[in-house]
Coordinates of C-alpha atoms in Angstrom, one line a residue:
M1 CA 0.1 0.0 0.0
A2 CA 1.5 3.2 -1.2
L3 CA -0.2 5.6 1.3
Q4 CA -1.5 5.0 5.0
H5 CA -3.7 7.7 6.2
T6 CA -7.3 8.7 7.7
R7 CA -9.1 11.1 5.6
S8 CA -11.6 12.2 8.4
C9 CA -11.1 15.6 10.1
S10 CA -12.5 14.2 13.4
F11 CA -9.7 13.0 15.5
P12 CA -9.6 11.6 19.1
C13 CA -8.6 14.2 21.6
G14 CA -5.0 14.2 22.2
V15 CA -4.0 12.7 18.7
Q16 CA -1.8 14.8 16.4
E17 CA -3.3 14.7 12.9
A18 CA 0.2 14.7 11.3
A19 CA 1.0 11.4 13.0
I20 CA -1.8 9.9 11.3
V21 CA -0.8 10.7 7.8
K22 CA 2.3 8.3 7.4
V23 CA 4.5 8.0 4.4
D24 CA 4.9 4.4 3.4
E25 CA 8.6 3.1 3.1
S26 CA 7.8 2.1 -0.5
L27 CA 7.5 5.8 -1.3
L28 CA 10.7 6.5 0.2
S29 CA 12.6 4.0 -1.9
E30 CA 15.2 5.0 -4.4
S31 CA 15.5 1.4 -5.8
A32 CA 14.9 0.9 -9.6
P33 CA 11.2 0.1 -10.4
S34 CA 10.1 -3.1 -12.0
S35 CA 8.2 -1.2 -14.7
L36 CA 6.9 2.1 -16.1
S37 CA 3.5 1.2 -14.8
S38 CA 5.0 0.8 -11.1
V39 CA 6.4 4.3 -11.7
A40 CA 2.7 5.7 -12.4
D41 CA 1.5 3.9 -9.4
R42 CA 4.0 5.4 -7.3
I43 CA 3.5 8.9 -8.6
K44 CA -0.5 8.2 -7.9
G45 CA 0.6 7.4 -4.3
L46 CA 2.5 10.7 -4.1
Q47 CA -0.7 12.7 -5.6
N48 CA -2.7 11.0 -2.6
L49 CA -0.1 11.9 -0.2
Y50 CA 0.0 15.5 -1.2
E51 CA -3.9 15.5 -1.1
S52 CA -3.8 14.3 2.5
I53 CA -1.2 17.0 3.4
D54 CA -3.4 19.5 1.8
D55 CA -6.2 18.6 4.1
L56 CA -3.9 18.8 7.2
L57 CA -2.8 22.3 6.2
L58 CA -6.7 23.5 6.3
L59 CA -6.6 22.8 10.1
P60 CA -6.3 26.1 12.1
H61 CA -3.9 24.7 14.7
I62 CA -1.7 23.3 12.0
Q63 CA -1.7 26.7 10.3
R64 CA -0.8 28.3 13.6
S65 CA 2.0 25.8 14.3
I66 CA 3.7 26.3 10.9
A67 CA 3.3 30.2 11.0
H68 CA 4.1 31.0 14.5
E69 CA 6.3 28.1 15.9
C70 CA 8.6 26.9 13.2
P71 CA 12.1 28.4 13.4
E72 CA 12.5 30.9 10.4
K73 CA 15.4 28.9 8.9
Y74 CA 13.3 25.8 8.8
V75 CA 10.5 27.7 7.0
D76 CA 13.2 29.3 4.6
E77 CA 14.5 25.8 3.7
M78 CA 11.0 24.4 3.6
M79 CA 9.9 26.8 1.0
E80 CA 13.3 26.5 -0.9
G81 CA 12.5 22.8 -1.0
Y82 CA 9.1 23.2 -2.8
I83 CA 11.1 25.3 -5.6
M84 CA 13.6 22.0 -6.0
L85 CA 10.6 19.9 -6.1
L86 CA 9.0 22.1 -8.9
D87 CA 12.3 21.9 -10.8
A88 CA 12.7 18.3 -10.2
C89 CA 9.2 17.5 -11.5
A90 CA 10.0 19.9 -14.4
A91 CA 13.2 18.1 -15.4
A92 CA 11.5 14.7 -15.2
K93 CA 8.5 15.8 -17.4
D94 CA 11.1 17.1 -19.8
V95 CA 12.9 13.9 -19.9
V96 CA 9.8 11.8 -20.1
S97 CA 8.3 14.0 -22.8
V98 CA 11.5 13.4 -25.0
A99 CA 11.4 9.8 -24.5
K100 CA 7.7 9.8 -25.7
R101 CA 8.5 11.7 -28.6
D102 CA 11.4 9.3 -29.5
A103 CA 9.3 6.4 -29.1
Q104 CA 6.6 8.1 -31.5
E105 CA 9.3 9.0 -34.2
L106 CA 10.9 5.6 -34.0
L107 CA 7.5 4.0 -34.5
S108 CA 6.7 6.2 -37.3
G109 CA 10.1 5.5 -39.1
V110 CA 9.3 1.7 -38.9
R111 CA 6.0 2.1 -40.3
R112 CA 7.4 4.2 -42.9
R113 CA 10.3 2.0 -43.4
T114 CA 12.7 4.6 -42.9
H115 CA 14.5 2.4 -40.3
A116 CA 18.0 3.6 -40.6
E117 CA 17.1 7.4 -40.1
A118 CA 14.8 6.6 -37.5
A119 CA 17.0 4.3 -35.5
S120 CA 20.0 6.7 -35.7
A121 CA 17.9 9.6 -34.4
Y122 CA 16.6 7.5 -31.5
L123 CA 19.8 6.4 -30.3
S124 CA 21.2 9.8 -30.6
S125 CA 18.5 11.2 -28.6
R126 CA 18.9 8.4 -25.9
R127 CA 22.4 9.8 -25.5
K128 CA 20.9 13.2 -25.3
L129 CA 18.6 11.9 -22.3
R130 CA 21.6 11.0 -20.5
K131 CA 22.8 14.6 -20.8
M132 CA 19.7 16.0 -19.7
V133 CA 19.7 13.6 -16.7
Q134 CA 23.4 15.1 -15.8
K135 CA 22.2 18.6 -16.1
A136 CA 19.5 18.1 -13.6
S137 CA 20.6 20.7 -10.9
F138 CA 18.5 19.2 -8.2
L139 CA 20.5 16.0 -8.3
R140 CA 23.5 17.7 -6.9
K141 CA 21.9 19.6 -4.0
K142 CA 22.6 18.3 -0.6
Q143 CA 19.5 17.8 1.5
N144 CA 19.7 19.3 4.8
L145 CA 16.0 20.2 5.6
G146 CA 15.5 19.9 9.6
K147 CA 19.2 19.4 10.5
G148 CA 19.7 20.0 13.9
Y149 CA 16.2 20.6 14.7
E150 CA 13.7 18.4 16.2
M151 CA 10.9 18.4 14.0
R152 CA 7.1 18.2 15.1
P153 CA 5.0 15.5 13.1
V154 CA 3.7 18.0 10.4
E155 CA 7.3 19.1 9.8
K156 CA 8.6 15.5 9.6
L157 CA 5.7 14.7 7.2
L158 CA 6.5 17.6 4.8
M159 CA 10.1 16.5 4.9
D160 CA 9.4 12.9 4.2
A161 CA 6.9 13.8 1.2
K162 CA 9.7 15.8 -0.2
S163 CA 12.2 13.0 0.1
A164 CA 9.6 10.7 -1.5
I165 CA 9.3 12.9 -4.5
L166 CA 13.1 13.2 -5.0
G167 CA 13.3 9.3 -4.5
M168 CA 10.6 8.7 -7.0
I169 CA 12.4 10.9 -9.9
S170 CA 15.8 9.4 -9.0
S171 CA 14.2 5.8 -9.4
L172 CA 12.6 6.9 -12.9
F173 CA 15.9 8.2 -14.1
F174 CA 17.6 4.8 -13.1
Y175 CA 14.9 3.0 -14.9
M176 CA 14.9 4.9 -18.0
M177 CA 18.7 4.8 -18.2
G178 CA 18.9 1.0 -17.6
T179 CA 21.3 1.5 -14.7
K180 CA 21.1 -0.2 -11.1
A181 CA 20.3 1.9 -8.3
H182 CA 23.1 1.7 -5.3
S183 CA 22.9 3.3 -1.9
C184 CA 25.8 5.6 -2.0
G185 CA 27.5 8.2 -4.1
S186 CA 25.7 10.9 -6.2
L187 CA 22.8 10.1 -8.4
V188 CA 24.4 11.7 -11.3
A189 CA 27.7 9.5 -10.8
K190 CA 25.5 6.6 -10.2
I191 CA 23.6 7.1 -13.6
M192 CA 26.4 8.4 -15.6
E193 CA 29.2 5.7 -14.5
S194 CA 27.3 2.7 -14.1
R195 CA 28.0 -0.1 -16.2
R196 CA 25.6 -2.5 -15.0
V197 CA 22.7 -2.7 -17.3
E198 CA 19.2 -3.5 -15.7
E199 CA 16.3 -5.0 -18.2
T200 CA 13.8 -2.4 -18.5
E201 CA 11.3 -1.1 -21.2
F202 CA 13.9 1.1 -22.5
T203 CA 16.6 -1.6 -22.9
K204 CA 14.2 -3.9 -24.3
V205 CA 13.5 -1.5 -27.1
D206 CA 17.0 -0.9 -27.7
A207 CA 17.7 -4.6 -27.9
A208 CA 14.6 -5.2 -30.2
L209 CA 15.9 -2.1 -32.5
M210 CA 19.3 -3.7 -32.9
S211 CA 17.9 -7.2 -33.8
F212 CA 15.4 -5.4 -36.1
M213 CA 18.1 -3.5 -37.9
H214 CA 20.8 -6.3 -38.1
N215 CA 18.7 -9.5 -38.3
G216 CA 15.6 -8.4 -40.0
D217 CA 13.3 -9.7 -37.2
D218 CA 9.8 -9.2 -37.3
G219 CA 8.7 -5.5 -37.7
V220 CA 5.2 -6.0 -36.5
K221 CA 6.7 -7.4 -33.0
F222 CA 9.0 -4.6 -32.7
D223 CA 5.9 -2.1 -33.6
D224 CA 4.0 -3.8 -30.5
V225 CA 7.0 -3.1 -28.3
L226 CA 7.2 0.5 -29.3
K227 CA 3.4 0.9 -28.9
S228 CA 3.6 -0.7 -25.3
M229 CA 6.3 1.4 -24.1
E230 CA 4.7 4.8 -25.6
C231 CA 1.4 3.9 -23.7
S232 CA 3.2 3.3 -20.4
I233 CA 5.3 6.6 -21.0
Q234 CA 2.1 8.5 -21.4
M235 CA 0.9 7.2 -18.1
V236 CA 4.1 8.5 -16.4
E237 CA 3.9 11.9 -18.1
D238 CA 0.3 12.5 -17.2
G239 CA 1.0 11.4 -13.5
L240 CA 4.0 13.8 -13.5
E241 CA 1.9 16.7 -14.7
C242 CA -0.8 16.1 -12.2
L243 CA 1.9 15.8 -9.5
F244 CA 3.4 19.2 -10.8
R245 CA 0.1 20.8 -10.3
R246 CA -0.5 19.4 -6.9
L247 CA 3.0 20.8 -5.6
I248 CA 2.1 24.2 -6.8
K249 CA -1.2 24.1 -5.0
T250 CA 0.7 23.0 -1.8
R251 CA 3.2 25.5 -2.1
V252 CA 0.4 28.3 -2.6
V253 CA -1.3 26.9 0.7
L254 CA 1.8 27.1 2.6
L255 CA 2.7 30.5 1.5
N256 CA -0.8 31.7 2.3
I257 CA -0.3 30.5 5.7
L258 CA 2.9 32.2 6.3
S259 CA 1.7 35.5 5.2
H260 CA -0.9 35.8 7.9

């Protein structure tokens, strides 16, 4: 289960609402997903998580706590963190959009029988995708939110939710590049330097393309592989767009709380 929470606004006396909304460990993982569908499911879980957070932020005593009791340094870091999340989602959307376009153009080339040109363009774009990942500035930023400060439940929830999104995007990039996630080192280094290739929908297309070009394998089968990947990419792209809008909404709510 991606999200554990109680959506009612009626809580037992003495229970802190932020403690009832819990981020499942599966949302915090940076391990490579098993498929694009699992990425889409994880994004949906994050959307639900932020919907629950928005519900909490409507409660007057939660608003008072954030506006008057959080240290100024933490508030500044938290709001800067939302800019980082929006940048991260935008970078992920760009990468996924390019991947979808590549799949569509390769599929069109196969159908038009301009195989060589389409394959060359596809493989060239795959290399450009790696450079896009490398340039993603949020991947290099050290996360210190809440360091040296004992956070209350709502603050811990916001920090965990941020980590969950960055972890999801990291996992997505690992998956798209066909590299295996490791527990240490910078994400850029892990993606750009890893030589261990994992089988993903992208590596399957790469292999099917090579077989199709060199061995003249069944073009219909290759067509099916491409169409399947395109549909999966579309689900991820739609999910990222919804998550991006949700993050904007949450940030606006927080800004309104802090301005009063």
